[in-house]
Amino acid sequence: MTKPADSSTRRRTGNMPAEVTSFVGRQREIADVKRWLSQRPLVTLTGVGGVGKTRVALRAARELRRSFTDGVWLVQLAGLHDRGLVAHTVAATLKAYDNTGREVSAVLADYLRDRRLLLVLDSCEHLVDACARLVEAVLAAAPGLRVLVTSRQPLRTPGEHVLPIPPLTTPNPERPLRPDQDNRYPAMTLFAARAAAAAPDFELTSANWAQVALLCHRLDGIPLAIELAAVRVRVLGLRQILDRMQDRYQLLITRRWGGSSGRHRALLATVEWSYDLCTRQERLLWARASVFAGSFDLRAAQMICSGDGIFPDEVSDAAAGLVEKSVLTCQRGPDGRRYRMLETLRQFGADRLAADEERLTLRRRHRDWFLQVARSCERDWFGQDQERTFRRTHEEKDNLRAALEFCLTARGQSQIGLGLAGTLYFYWVGCGFLAEGRRWLDRALALDTSPSQARAKALWVNAYLCILQGDFAAAMPMLRECLAMSEVLRSDLPAAYAVHRFGCVALLTGNHVRAQALFEDAIRRYAALGELNSNVIMAWIELAMVSAFRGDLDGAVELCLRTQRVCLAHGERWAYSYALYVLAFAACTRGDLSEAIRDARECVRINHIFRDLVGIVLPIELLALLEALTGAADRAAVLQGSARTIWSSVGLALFGSNYFNASHDTCQELARNALGDTGYEAGFRQGTELTLDEAVAYALGDTTQSIEDDAEQPVAPPATPLTKREFQVARLIADGLSNKDIAGRLFIAVRTAEGHVAHILTKLGFTSRAQVAAWVNECRPAH
C-alpha cells in the first residue's frame, strides 16, 4: 500500500505571488537578506514608504524557497487594522487551522515547532506591538523558523537584525554618462522600463538621458515616486514633469512638511503632484477608496465612493484612470476584477478627506455595504452558488473585519455589530472559522445586553460555535438566555434555534432519547415558521444521526434521502455532505463497505472546499475504520493520526462522545492487532505530520505528494583561505553537526552543504572531519 511521502523529504512551496512587473536592481540588498537570514531568526527591512521593502522581501523570499522544506509564506497585513487578529491572519495563511479557542499564538508555536519555514510579514508598521509579541512567541518555540518583516520601524524583539533598504542608486545629473551606461543606475533602468510600459514609443537616448537622470535624482531614487512619474510620459514631456515636480517640492518645503526628511518630501511631492494631475473624479475616488481594507471590487466602489462630485457610472472610468497612473492595482479573479491600493497611497488618500465627518460618513457607508454583502451571502449560502459564496466572503474578509471593528468601537453601532457577527454564522461554522467567529460574537454580546432579535441570533450562533468546540459549559447559558429572550420578544424563531442547539448538546453528550425529542421539536417549530435553510437541514441530519446511533438504520437512511432531495433541489452542498456522512455510517454498520467508502470520501471532498474542519475529520475517522475493515491497517493508522491533528484544531476530540468514539476505538484495535504496537504507532505518527490538504488527499486515495528537486549545484572552490561562509561551515563541523544538520542551520540544501564540506577538506588538505574540528579550534581566537 502506498504511503504518504515522509516529512523529511516532502517539500511545500508556500504562497508566494508571481511578479507582475519587471524587477530592477537590488542584488546587494537581496544578498544581504539571504545572508542575515542564515545567521539570525528575524530580519526586518525598514525604510521610508515607497522605497521598495516589499519587492526586496518578496524577491529574496522567492530565491530562498528551495532552502525551506515547509515553504515560504507571505502574510499581507496592510489591510488589517485589528491587532487582535494578527495571529489569526498568520494562522489562516499557513492553514494552521484551530478552532479550539486556545490562544492563537500558542497554536502557531505548536504548528511551527518542527517546521523549516520562512514567514514573510509584510507592512507591519501599524501593528508593530502585536507582530513583535507574535514573532517572539513563535521564534522561541520553532528553531527551524525564519521571519522576514517589512516595516517602517523595527519590531525590537530579541534576535532581530534591522536591514535598512536604501533608495535606488541615481546618477549625478551634473556628470552625465553615455546612455549605454545607465545600467549602473537602477533608478534610471526602472524609469525607462515603466515609461516604456506606459508609452511604448519612449526610449532612453542621449537626448533625454540628462533629463531622466535629473528627475531620478530629484526623486531621491524612491521606486514608488519614480513609477508615479514615469507613467506620466504618456501625456507629458520630461521637461514638463521636471518643472511641475520642482514647483511641488518647493511648495512642500515652505509648508508643514518642511521638517520631514528629504526622501519623505520627495515621495510626498511626487504623490501630491500625481494627485493634482488626476481628474476631479479620480481625486475623489483616491481619497474615498482609502476606506477599504485590502482589496475591493467595482460595485463596492460605486456604492460607497460615489456622490458629491462623482456619479456611480463615473467610478469605473476613475478607477481605470487610477490604474493607469499606478495609484490602484487591478487583478482579475474568478469573480471579476478587484482593486488594491498601496498602503502609502491609501494613507495619502485618507489624509485628503475633508473632515472627520466625511470619514465617519464613509465608514458608515462601508459598514452598510458590507452588512448588505453579508446578508446576501447568508441567503446565497442556501442555494446553487454555495462555493461562490464561500469565495466572495473569503475575498471580503478584510472589509468585513473592518466593518465589524467599526461597529464594535463607534458609538451607537453595537446592535448592528451584533447583527453582522450573527449573519456571518455560515462563514464561522461552514468555512472553518469557529475561533474567530466566537471572538467577534463574544465582543459584540458583551457590548450590548439589551433584548433584541440581533442579540438572540448572536446567542444561538455563538452557542453553536461553542458546541462544535466541545465547550458545552459556555453554550448552555447562552441557549437558555436565547430561549428566555424569545418570550420577551414574542418571537418563536429564536426559540426554534435554541431548542435545536439544545438537541446538539444532548446528541454529543450521549443523551439520545432527549436529543431525538429536541430535534423533532425544533423541526416542528421550523416548519410552523416556514423556515428552510442549511440550519434546518442540519436538524434533519442530526435527527438521522440519533436514529442511526439508536439502531434505526432504515429511519436514518430515509431521513438522509429526504434531506438529499431537498438539498439537490436547492443546490445546497454543505449540509448535504453531512447526510453523506450518516449514509456512510449506516452503510458501514450494514457491512456495505464500498458504498460507505464512496459516501465518506465525497463528504470529505465537499467539506474540504469550504474548509469545514468538523465536516472533514468526522468522515476521515470513519474512513480509517473502513480501511481497517478492508485489510488496509497501515492506511487506517495514518488516517487516525491525521484525524488526531485535525481534532486538535477543532476542540474536544470526537466531542468527547462515547458514540462518536466507538468507531475510533474499534479501528484502533483492528489496526494494532494487524500491525502490532510498533507498526501502528509508526503509521499514526506519520499521519500526525500531514497537513490538512495532505490528509484530505490521502483520505481520498491520492497518495502522491508534490516534491521539488532538492538538487543544487555545489559551489565552486574559491581560492584559499576559506571564505566567510566556508569557515562558518567549518565551525559547524567542529561543533559535531552532520551535513543534514549544517544544511538545516544555514538553510541550504543538503547537497550544497556536502559540497562545502568537500571543498573545505580539499582546500585544507585534510581527510577527516576530526582534522577540520582541530584546525577550527586552533583558529577560533583569530576569528
Tab-separated table of C-alpha atoms in Angstrom, residues 200-362:
chain	number	residue	atom	x	y	z
A	200	PRO	CA	5.627	52.217	-25.982
A	201	ASP	CA	7.426	54.803	-28.116
A	202	PHE	CA	9.511	56.025	-25.155
A	203	GLU	CA	13.206	55.235	-25.313
A	204	LEU	CA	16.123	56.341	-23.177
A	205	THR	CA	18.510	58.171	-25.519
A	206	SER	CA	21.439	60.545	-25.349
A	207	ALA	CA	18.960	63.374	-25.979
A	208	ASN	CA	16.830	62.699	-22.882
A	209	TRP	CA	19.308	60.901	-20.642
A	210	ALA	CA	20.244	64.007	-18.640
A	211	GLN	CA	16.595	64.889	-18.022
A	212	VAL	CA	15.763	61.385	-16.790
A	213	ALA	CA	18.877	61.434	-14.598
A	214	LEU	CA	17.847	64.768	-13.081
A	215	LEU	CA	14.315	63.536	-12.458
A	216	CYS	CA	15.501	60.342	-10.757
A	217	HIS	CA	17.929	62.416	-8.688
A	218	ARG	CA	15.188	64.802	-7.569
A	219	LEU	CA	13.001	61.842	-6.654
A	220	ASP	CA	15.823	60.537	-4.438
A	221	GLY	CA	15.685	57.156	-6.167
A	222	ILE	CA	12.444	56.149	-4.408
A	223	PRO	CA	10.848	53.469	-6.611
A	224	LEU	CA	7.226	54.435	-5.944
A	225	ALA	CA	7.933	58.075	-6.786
A	226	ILE	CA	9.788	57.050	-9.942
A	227	GLU	CA	6.936	54.815	-11.080
A	228	LEU	CA	4.318	57.514	-10.464
A	229	ALA	CA	6.375	59.969	-12.506
A	230	ALA	CA	7.238	57.510	-15.287
A	231	VAL	CA	3.615	56.743	-16.169
A	232	ARG	CA	3.121	60.453	-16.885
A	233	VAL	CA	5.299	60.370	-20.010
A	234	ARG	CA	2.181	59.196	-21.797
A	235	VAL	CA	0.737	62.723	-21.633
A	236	LEU	CA	3.590	64.999	-20.523
A	237	GLY	CA	7.111	65.673	-21.731
A	238	LEU	CA	10.086	65.131	-19.456
A	239	ARG	CA	10.661	68.892	-19.119
A	240	GLN	CA	7.053	69.420	-18.033
A	241	ILE	CA	7.362	66.644	-15.468
A	242	LEU	CA	10.574	68.139	-14.114
A	243	ASP	CA	9.150	71.649	-13.851
A	244	ARG	CA	5.991	70.523	-12.096
A	245	MET	CA	7.894	68.306	-9.703
A	246	GLN	CA	10.242	71.168	-8.783
A	247	ASP	CA	7.311	73.507	-8.115
A	248	ARG	CA	5.639	70.926	-5.883
A	249	TYR	CA	8.862	70.203	-3.972
A	250	GLN	CA	9.489	73.892	-3.229
A	251	LEU	CA	5.911	74.293	-2.030
A	252	LEU	CA	6.342	71.426	0.424
A	253	ILE	CA	9.480	72.946	1.906
A	254	THR	CA	7.561	76.118	2.784
A	255	ARG	CA	4.710	74.155	4.367
A	256	ARG	CA	4.489	71.995	7.461
A	257	TRP	CA	6.208	69.158	5.626
A	258	GLY	CA	9.461	71.122	5.590
A	259	GLY	CA	10.613	69.338	8.746
A	260	SER	CA	10.357	65.932	7.091
A	261	SER	CA	13.353	64.121	5.668
A	262	GLY	CA	14.371	64.914	2.126
A	263	ARG	CA	13.373	61.464	0.937
A	264	HIS	CA	9.951	61.723	2.547
A	265	ARG	CA	9.450	65.132	0.938
A	266	ALA	CA	10.498	63.746	-2.446
A	267	LEU	CA	7.947	60.955	-2.186
A	268	LEU	CA	5.230	63.241	-0.876
A	269	ALA	CA	5.941	65.768	-3.616
A	270	THR	CA	5.537	63.083	-6.260
A	271	VAL	CA	2.367	61.706	-4.715
A	272	GLU	CA	0.835	65.182	-4.340
A	273	TRP	CA	1.849	66.072	-7.895
A	274	SER	CA	0.320	62.855	-9.182
A	275	TYR	CA	-2.801	63.595	-7.151
A	276	ASP	CA	-3.061	67.118	-8.576
A	277	LEU	CA	-2.807	65.809	-12.135
A	278	CYS	CA	-5.740	63.442	-11.590
A	279	THR	CA	-9.195	64.429	-12.725
A	280	ARG	CA	-11.617	65.617	-10.072
A	281	GLN	CA	-13.371	62.247	-10.127
A	282	GLU	CA	-10.068	60.385	-9.797
A	283	ARG	CA	-9.074	62.508	-6.803
A	284	LEU	CA	-12.397	61.863	-5.115
A	285	LEU	CA	-12.124	58.123	-5.714
A	286	TRP	CA	-8.494	58.063	-4.493
A	287	ALA	CA	-9.491	59.697	-1.208
A	288	ARG	CA	-12.710	57.762	-0.649
A	289	ALA	CA	-11.273	54.353	-1.621
A	290	SER	CA	-8.955	54.694	1.369
A	291	VAL	CA	-11.890	53.417	3.465
A	292	PHE	CA	-11.406	49.897	2.077
A	293	ALA	CA	-9.324	47.327	3.925
A	294	GLY	CA	-7.445	45.123	1.481
A	295	SER	CA	-8.973	44.772	-1.974
A	296	PHE	CA	-12.381	45.805	-3.288
A	297	ASP	CA	-14.494	45.397	-6.403
A	298	LEU	CA	-16.019	47.994	-8.672
A	299	ARG	CA	-19.556	47.549	-7.343
A	300	ALA	CA	-18.421	48.325	-3.801
A	301	ALA	CA	-16.540	51.406	-5.025
A	302	GLN	CA	-19.620	52.639	-6.892
A	303	MET	CA	-21.881	52.240	-3.872
A	304	ILE	CA	-19.511	53.646	-1.245
A	305	CYS	CA	-17.446	56.268	-3.110
A	306	SER	CA	-19.988	57.908	-5.438
A	307	GLY	CA	-21.956	61.063	-4.694
A	308	ASP	CA	-20.938	64.693	-4.056
A	309	GLY	CA	-18.915	65.129	-7.238
A	310	ILE	CA	-18.754	61.674	-8.771
A	311	PHE	CA	-21.682	59.719	-10.202
A	312	PRO	CA	-21.782	55.913	-9.858
A	313	ASP	CA	-21.257	55.418	-13.607
A	314	GLU	CA	-18.140	57.639	-13.449
A	315	VAL	CA	-16.439	55.439	-10.851
A	316	SER	CA	-15.402	52.853	-13.455
A	317	ASP	CA	-13.568	55.423	-15.585
A	318	ALA	CA	-11.993	56.967	-12.490
A	319	ALA	CA	-10.759	53.561	-11.340
A	320	ALA	CA	-9.307	52.866	-14.792
A	321	GLY	CA	-7.542	56.220	-14.680
A	322	LEU	CA	-6.036	55.462	-11.274
A	323	VAL	CA	-4.846	52.083	-12.549
A	324	GLU	CA	-3.143	53.804	-15.494
A	325	LYS	CA	-1.462	56.200	-13.065
A	326	SER	CA	-0.238	53.307	-10.852
A	327	VAL	CA	-2.328	54.509	-7.910
A	328	LEU	CA	-4.507	51.398	-7.970
A	329	THR	CA	-3.505	47.910	-8.968
A	330	CYS	CA	-6.043	45.685	-10.637
A	331	GLN	CA	-6.155	41.898	-10.602
A	332	ARG	CA	-8.653	39.666	-12.329
A	333	GLY	CA	-10.034	36.950	-10.060
A	334	PRO	CA	-12.585	34.158	-10.537
A	335	ASP	CA	-15.425	36.569	-9.765
A	336	GLY	CA	-14.187	39.636	-11.627
A	337	ARG	CA	-11.708	42.460	-11.168
A	338	ARG	CA	-10.524	43.593	-7.769
A	339	TYR	CA	-8.595	46.735	-6.939
A	340	ARG	CA	-5.974	47.387	-4.301
A	341	MET	CA	-4.024	50.461	-3.181
A	342	LEU	CA	-0.527	50.531	-1.729
A	343	GLU	CA	-0.630	51.469	1.942
A	344	THR	CA	1.417	54.649	1.348
A	345	LEU	CA	-1.081	55.842	-1.260
A	346	ARG	CA	-4.047	54.698	0.820
A	347	GLN	CA	-2.866	56.772	3.766
A	348	PHE	CA	-2.327	59.773	1.480
A	349	GLY	CA	-5.879	59.369	0.208
A	350	ALA	CA	-7.233	59.172	3.755
A	351	ASP	CA	-5.458	62.446	4.571
A	352	ARG	CA	-7.250	64.102	1.640
A	353	LEU	CA	-10.687	63.524	3.158
A	354	ALA	CA	-12.149	66.879	4.078
A	355	ALA	CA	-13.044	66.322	7.714
A	356	ASP	CA	-13.781	63.782	10.399
A	357	GLU	CA	-17.451	63.926	9.437
A	358	GLU	CA	-16.596	62.812	5.895
A	359	ARG	CA	-14.518	59.928	7.258
A	360	LEU	CA	-17.369	58.873	9.526
A	361	THR	CA	-19.843	59.033	6.645
A	362	LEU	CA	-17.588	56.819	4.539
